[in-house]
Structures are given as structure tokens and as C-alpha cells.
Coordinates of C-alpha atoms in Angstrom, one line a residue:
M215 CA 0.5 15.5 11.9
K216 CA 3.9 14.9 10.4
T217 CA 4.1 11.4 9.0
L218 CA 7.0 9.4 7.8
V219 CA 6.2 6.8 5.0
I220 CA 9.1 4.4 4.6
G221 CA 8.7 2.8 1.2
G222 CA 6.5 5.6 0.1
A223 CA 7.3 5.5 -3.6
G224 CA 6.2 1.9 -3.8
F225 CA 2.9 0.5 -5.1
I226 CA 1.1 0.6 -1.8
G227 CA 3.2 3.3 -0.2
S228 CA 2.5 5.8 -2.9
H229 CA -1.2 5.4 -2.5
L230 CA -0.8 5.8 1.3
C231 CA 1.0 9.1 0.6
D232 CA -1.9 10.3 -1.5
A233 CA -4.4 9.4 1.3
L234 CA -2.4 11.0 4.1
L235 CA -2.0 14.3 2.2
A236 CA -5.7 14.2 1.4
E237 CA -6.4 13.9 5.1
G238 CA -4.3 17.0 5.8
H239 CA -1.1 15.4 7.1
T240 CA 2.4 16.3 6.2
V241 CA 4.2 13.4 4.5
V242 CA 8.0 12.7 4.5
C243 CA 8.7 9.9 2.1
I244 CA 11.7 7.6 2.2
D245 CA 12.5 5.1 -0.6
N246 CA 15.6 3.5 -2.1
F247 CA 13.7 3.0 -5.4
S248 CA 14.6 -0.7 -5.6
L249 CA 10.9 -1.4 -6.3
G250 CA 9.3 2.0 -5.9
T251 CA 9.4 4.4 -8.8
R252 CA 9.5 8.2 -9.2
D253 CA 6.5 8.0 -11.5
N254 CA 4.4 6.8 -8.5
I255 CA 5.1 10.0 -6.6
G256 CA 5.7 12.4 -9.5
H257 CA 2.3 14.1 -9.1
L258 CA 3.2 14.9 -5.4
M259 CA 6.5 16.7 -6.0
Q260 CA 5.0 20.2 -6.1
N261 CA 2.9 19.6 -3.0
P262 CA 4.4 21.8 -0.2
H263 CA 3.4 19.2 2.4
F264 CA 5.3 16.4 0.7
S265 CA 9.1 15.7 0.7
I266 CA 11.2 12.8 -0.4
Y267 CA 14.5 11.3 0.7
E268 CA 16.3 8.7 -1.5
T269 CA 18.0 6.4 1.0
D270 CA 17.9 2.8 2.3
A271 CA 16.1 2.2 5.6
F272 CA 18.7 -0.5 6.2
D273 CA 21.2 2.3 6.8
Y274 CA 20.7 3.4 10.4
N275 CA 22.9 6.5 10.1
N276 CA 20.9 7.9 7.2
L277 CA 17.6 7.0 8.8
A278 CA 18.6 8.6 12.1
H279 CA 19.6 11.8 10.2
I280 CA 16.1 12.0 8.7
F281 CA 14.4 11.3 12.0
G282 CA 16.5 14.1 13.6
E283 CA 15.8 16.6 10.8
E284 CA 12.1 15.9 10.3
R285 CA 10.9 14.8 13.8
P286 CA 8.0 12.6 12.6
E287 CA 5.0 11.9 14.9
Y288 CA 3.9 8.7 13.1
V289 CA 5.9 6.1 11.1
F290 CA 4.3 4.0 8.4
H291 CA 6.6 1.1 7.7
M292 CA 5.8 0.0 4.1
A293 CA 9.4 -0.9 3.2
A294 CA 10.0 -4.5 2.3
N295 CA 10.8 -6.9 -0.5
S296 CA 7.4 -7.5 -2.0
D297 CA 8.6 -9.6 -4.9
I298 CA 8.4 -13.0 -3.2
Q299 CA 9.7 -15.0 -6.2
S300 CA 13.0 -13.0 -6.2
S301 CA 13.7 -13.7 -2.5
A302 CA 13.0 -17.4 -3.0
K303 CA 16.2 -17.4 -5.1
N304 CA 18.1 -15.2 -2.6
P305 CA 16.9 -15.1 1.0
E306 CA 19.4 -12.3 1.9
I307 CA 16.9 -10.0 0.2
E308 CA 14.4 -10.6 2.9
Y309 CA 17.0 -10.3 5.7
R310 CA 18.1 -6.9 4.5
N311 CA 15.0 -5.3 2.9
T312 CA 12.3 -6.7 5.2
Y313 CA 13.6 -7.8 8.6
S314 CA 16.6 -5.6 9.2
T315 CA 14.8 -2.5 8.0
T316 CA 12.2 -3.1 10.7
F317 CA 14.9 -3.3 13.4
Q318 CA 16.6 -0.1 12.2
I319 CA 13.3 1.8 12.0
L320 CA 12.3 0.6 15.5
C321 CA 15.7 1.7 16.9
C322 CA 15.2 5.2 15.4
M323 CA 11.7 5.4 16.8
R324 CA 13.1 4.4 20.2
N325 CA 16.0 6.9 20.1
F326 CA 13.9 9.8 18.9
G327 CA 10.8 9.1 21.0
V328 CA 8.4 8.4 18.2
K329 CA 5.4 6.4 19.6
K330 CA 3.1 5.6 16.7
L331 CA 3.8 2.9 14.0
F332 CA 1.9 1.2 11.2
F333 CA 3.4 -2.0 9.9
A334 CA 2.3 -3.8 6.7
S335 CA 2.4 -7.5 7.3
T336 CA 1.0 -10.4 5.4
S337 CA -1.0 -13.6 5.3
A338 CA 2.3 -15.4 4.5
V339 CA 3.1 -15.4 8.3
Y340 CA 0.6 -18.2 8.8
G341 CA 2.4 -20.6 6.4
D342 CA 0.7 -23.4 4.6
R343 CA -2.4 -23.8 6.8
R344 CA -5.0 -24.4 4.2
D345 CA -7.3 -26.6 6.2
I346 CA -8.1 -24.2 9.1
L347 CA -9.7 -20.8 9.3
L348 CA -6.9 -18.3 9.9
D349 CA -7.7 -15.6 12.4
E350 CA -5.5 -13.3 14.5
N351 CA -5.4 -15.8 17.4
T352 CA -4.1 -18.7 15.2
A353 CA -1.2 -20.4 17.0
N354 CA 1.9 -22.1 15.8
L355 CA 2.6 -19.8 12.9
C356 CA 5.1 -21.5 10.5
P357 CA 5.9 -19.5 7.4
V358 CA 7.1 -21.5 4.4
S359 CA 8.6 -18.5 2.5
Y360 CA 11.5 -16.3 3.4
Y361 CA 9.2 -13.4 2.9
G362 CA 6.7 -14.7 5.5
A363 CA 9.4 -15.5 7.9
A364 CA 10.9 -12.0 7.7
K365 CA 7.5 -10.4 8.2
L366 CA 6.8 -12.6 11.2
G367 CA 10.2 -11.8 12.7
S368 CA 9.4 -8.1 12.2
E369 CA 6.1 -8.5 14.0
A370 CA 8.0 -10.0 16.9
L371 CA 10.4 -7.1 17.0
I372 CA 7.5 -4.7 16.9
S373 CA 5.8 -6.5 19.8
A374 CA 9.0 -6.2 22.0
F375 CA 9.8 -2.6 21.1
S376 CA 6.1 -1.6 21.7
Y377 CA 6.2 -3.1 25.2
M378 CA 9.6 -1.9 26.2
N379 CA 9.1 1.7 24.8
D380 CA 5.3 2.3 25.3
M381 CA 4.7 2.5 21.5
E382 CA 1.4 2.2 19.7
A383 CA 1.6 -0.3 16.8
L384 CA -1.0 -1.1 14.2
I385 CA -0.3 -4.2 12.2
F386 CA -2.4 -5.4 9.2
R387 CA -1.9 -8.9 7.8
F388 CA -3.3 -8.8 4.2
P389 CA -3.3 -11.0 1.1
N390 CA -2.4 -10.0 -2.4
V391 CA -2.9 -6.2 -3.0
I392 CA -3.7 -5.0 -6.5
G393 CA -4.6 -1.8 -8.3
P394 CA -2.9 1.0 -10.2
R395 CA 0.9 1.2 -10.2
L396 CA 1.5 -2.5 -10.0
T397 CA 5.2 -3.5 -10.6
H398 CA 4.9 -7.3 -10.4
G399 CA 2.6 -10.2 -9.6
V400 CA 0.3 -12.4 -11.5
I401 CA -1.8 -9.7 -13.2
Y402 CA 1.2 -7.7 -14.2
D403 CA 2.9 -10.9 -15.6
F404 CA -0.1 -12.1 -17.5
I405 CA -0.7 -8.7 -19.2
H406 CA 3.0 -8.5 -20.2
K407 CA 3.1 -12.1 -21.5
L408 CA -0.1 -11.6 -23.6
Q409 CA 1.1 -8.3 -25.0
N410 CA 4.2 -10.2 -26.3
D411 CA 2.4 -13.3 -27.4
P412 CA -1.4 -13.0 -27.6
E413 CA -1.9 -16.7 -28.5
H414 CA -0.1 -18.5 -25.6
L415 CA 0.0 -17.9 -21.9
Q416 CA 2.2 -19.8 -19.5
I417 CA 0.6 -20.2 -16.1
L418 CA 2.8 -21.3 -13.1
G419 CA 1.4 -24.3 -11.3
N420 CA -1.9 -25.9 -12.1
G421 CA -3.9 -22.7 -12.1
K422 CA -6.0 -23.8 -9.2
Q423 CA -4.1 -21.6 -6.7
T424 CA -6.9 -19.5 -5.1
K425 CA -6.5 -16.5 -2.9
P426 CA -8.3 -13.3 -2.0
Y427 CA -7.2 -10.1 -3.8
I428 CA -7.8 -6.7 -2.2
Y429 CA -7.9 -3.5 -4.1
V430 CA -5.3 -1.0 -2.9
T431 CA -7.7 1.9 -2.0
D432 CA -9.7 -0.5 0.2
L433 CA -6.5 -1.3 2.1
I434 CA -5.5 2.3 2.4
G435 CA -9.0 3.3 3.6
A436 CA -8.6 0.8 6.4
V437 CA -5.1 2.2 7.3
I438 CA -6.5 5.7 7.6
K439 CA -9.6 4.5 9.6
F440 CA -7.6 2.6 12.2
M441 CA -4.3 4.5 12.3
N442 CA -5.0 5.9 15.7
T443 CA -5.2 2.9 18.0
A444 CA -5.5 5.0 21.2
G445 CA -3.5 2.5 23.3
C446 CA 0.0 1.2 23.9
G447 CA 1.0 -2.2 22.5
V448 CA 0.1 -4.0 19.3
T449 CA -3.3 -3.9 17.6
L450 CA -3.5 -6.7 14.9
Y451 CA -6.0 -7.2 12.2
N452 CA -6.4 -9.6 9.3
L453 CA -7.6 -7.6 6.3
S454 CA -9.1 -8.9 3.1
S455 CA -11.8 -8.6 0.5
E456 CA -14.8 -10.9 0.2
G457 CA -14.3 -14.0 -1.9
D458 CA -11.2 -15.3 -3.7
T459 CA -10.0 -15.7 -7.2
S460 CA -8.1 -18.6 -8.8
V461 CA -5.1 -18.0 -11.1
T462 CA -7.0 -19.5 -14.1
R463 CA -9.9 -17.1 -13.4
I464 CA -7.4 -14.2 -13.4
A465 CA -6.1 -15.4 -16.8
D466 CA -9.7 -15.5 -18.1
I467 CA -10.4 -12.0 -16.9
V468 CA -7.2 -10.7 -18.4
C469 CA -8.0 -12.3 -21.8
E470 CA -11.6 -10.9 -21.6
E471 CA -10.4 -7.4 -21.0
M472 CA -7.7 -7.6 -23.7
H473 CA -10.4 -9.0 -26.1
L474 CA -8.4 -12.2 -26.7
Q475 CA -10.5 -15.2 -27.5
S476 CA -8.2 -18.0 -28.5
V477 CA -5.4 -18.0 -26.0
Q478 CA -3.9 -21.4 -25.2
Y479 CA -3.0 -21.9 -21.5
E480 CA 0.1 -23.8 -20.8
Y481 CA 0.4 -24.9 -17.2
T482 CA 3.8 -25.7 -15.6
G483 CA 2.1 -28.1 -13.2
G484 CA 2.1 -28.6 -9.4
E485 CA 0.0 -27.1 -6.6
S486 CA 2.1 -24.0 -6.2
G487 CA 3.6 -21.6 -8.7
W488 CA 6.9 -21.7 -6.9
K489 CA 8.4 -23.1 -3.7
G490 CA 7.2 -21.1 -0.8
D491 CA 3.9 -20.1 -2.5
V492 CA 0.8 -21.1 -0.5
P493 CA -1.8 -22.3 -3.0
R494 CA -4.9 -21.5 -1.0
F495 CA -6.0 -20.5 2.5
Q496 CA -9.1 -19.6 4.5
Y497 CA -8.9 -16.1 6.0
C498 CA -11.1 -14.8 8.8
I499 CA -11.7 -11.0 8.9
D500 CA -14.4 -11.0 11.5
K501 CA -12.4 -8.8 13.9
I502 CA -12.0 -5.9 11.5
T503 CA -15.5 -6.3 10.1
K504 CA -16.9 -6.0 13.7
A505 CA -14.8 -2.9 14.1
G506 CA -16.6 -1.3 11.2
W507 CA -14.6 -1.9 8.1
K508 CA -15.6 -3.7 4.9
A509 CA -13.9 -3.7 1.5
V510 CA -15.7 -2.0 -1.3
Y511 CA -14.6 -4.5 -4.0
T512 CA -14.9 -8.3 -3.9
S513 CA -11.8 -10.2 -5.0
D514 CA -13.1 -10.8 -8.5
E515 CA -14.1 -7.1 -8.8
A516 CA -10.7 -6.0 -7.6
V517 CA -9.0 -8.2 -10.2
R518 CA -11.1 -6.9 -13.1
K519 CA -10.8 -3.3 -12.1
T520 CA -7.0 -3.7 -11.8
V521 CA -6.7 -5.4 -15.2
R522 CA -8.6 -2.5 -16.9
E523 CA -6.5 0.1 -15.2
N524 CA -3.1 -1.5 -16.0
I525 CA -3.6 -2.7 -19.6
D526 CA -3.0 0.7 -21.2
G527 CA -0.2 1.7 -18.9
M528 CA 2.0 -1.3 -19.6

């Protein structure tokens, strides 16, 4: 099958390109390289079943040209602003890079008759609902970050386009994704800070923020497993690893793996690291577990594996 991976040079998208090629699909990658890097896909450039377009999915004309040239059968929409702290300072980033790209992609799919879509959504669509178990049927979704709002708005667009155009859409809502090729996030930040100053580590918030962290190959394995939904409309899954990990625990793991024994932690205080950050939540993954999927790595295992893989590369 000819697949189009939008955001394919990014952290998650590049791993998806690897997996799709391994499954025998042809991969056409689109990326504007705002967060994605050429290093992430450099090993694919000689593959005859891989091609890359450097353009912005926000630009309908460029996007339509690629759809017309390549005629993809399946679109994987991985393009978004994944640096939530940056959009907290400038909400226009989410409007352009997350919400509007979704609209343009769906318009191209409609106009070129493409029926299959995967969309990478997020636990942030639920908002700050820390006292209830969050499952796919949770009502009254109230995002507290611009990122979560743009993702929820994108889900709404996908729902409407799927109904009106007989599309098949698979949506995963997942928490923090980690692994090789990280470009930002708490693990990335802690390693960089400790490389610059191995005696002190500033930790945003009170360090008690606790979330599940999923290893990127676990996520990609689920995408490949469920990519063919075999029915029109939206198929929605929460996706996560078992367990969760606090920010202070992540700091401990980073220090252990960097063999640092006397680091002084300096907390900025408050429940959240920044405004719009949800300090903790309870995530239900019963639906996807019953469908036959389970993460290989627990949250703590994913964190430690990621730290080990990223220390030498930073």
C-alpha cells in the first residue's frame, strides 16, 4: 500500500516510517522540519520505497500537489506542535501546526478520494480530570492547554469528515511518548541540564507530577496492528503503558544512569510544571487491551530505556 506520513521526520513519525517500510508498504513522507530532523530519516534516503517532500501541511496547494502526484491510499497524520510549553506562550502555534493542518489534510483526502486515516491524538483532550478514570466514553472533555484544545478540535473535524465522506479513521489518544530521537520533554531537558551542571538540577513544579510514559515502539506496534479498522467512521482508543512515573523519579533514573550521586534538586514549586500542564490523571486502556494489545515496557522501564539510549547521543 502507498502510505503518506505527514510529520514523518519527527520523533514518532520517523519510527512509523521505519515500521511501515518493514511491513512492505511504500512511504511518502512530508515534513516542514520545524521539529523533525533529517537525521531521523537519513537512514531511509536510499530506500527505493521511501520519498520525502519538504513542505508545510498547512499549505493546501502544496499538499494537494503531493496528493495528486503520489495518490496515497492511507494517510498517517503525525503533524502537530508537540512542544506544549512553546505553544503555551504562543497559541497561534497550535492553530496553525495542529488544528489547521488537520483541516487541510482532510480536505485533500476528500478531494482525492482517500478513505483511510490514522490520527495521533493525546490524553490532553480530557483536560484536568485527575479524580476520575478516563476512558474513551468520558463526557464533557475540557482541555486546559492550547495543545489539547487543538487536538480535540481535530478529532471533531475527523468525525465530521469521516461521516460525510465515508472515511475510516483510527484515532489513538496517548500520553507522553519517549524513546530514541527525542527532541524535547522532561528526559531530554534533564539530560541536557545535568551535562551542563552535574551538581544541580532545576525541576519545574513540585516533582510530584505523575504520568504514564509509553515507549515509542510500543505505540508504533499498536498503530500497525490496528491500522485497518475495516469499517467507516471513527475508531478511538486510549493507549498507554502499565504504571506511571513521577518527575522526581525520572530525575532519579537520569542521575543513576549518568552515575551522578550528589545532585541537588531545586524545585520551582506548584502542582504543575507550567500553566496548562495536567499534573496527574488516571487512564483506562481496557478497550485496547481487550482488543489484544499490551505494551512491552512499563512506564518506569520505558523511562530507563530511553535515558540509556539518549545519554550518549546528546
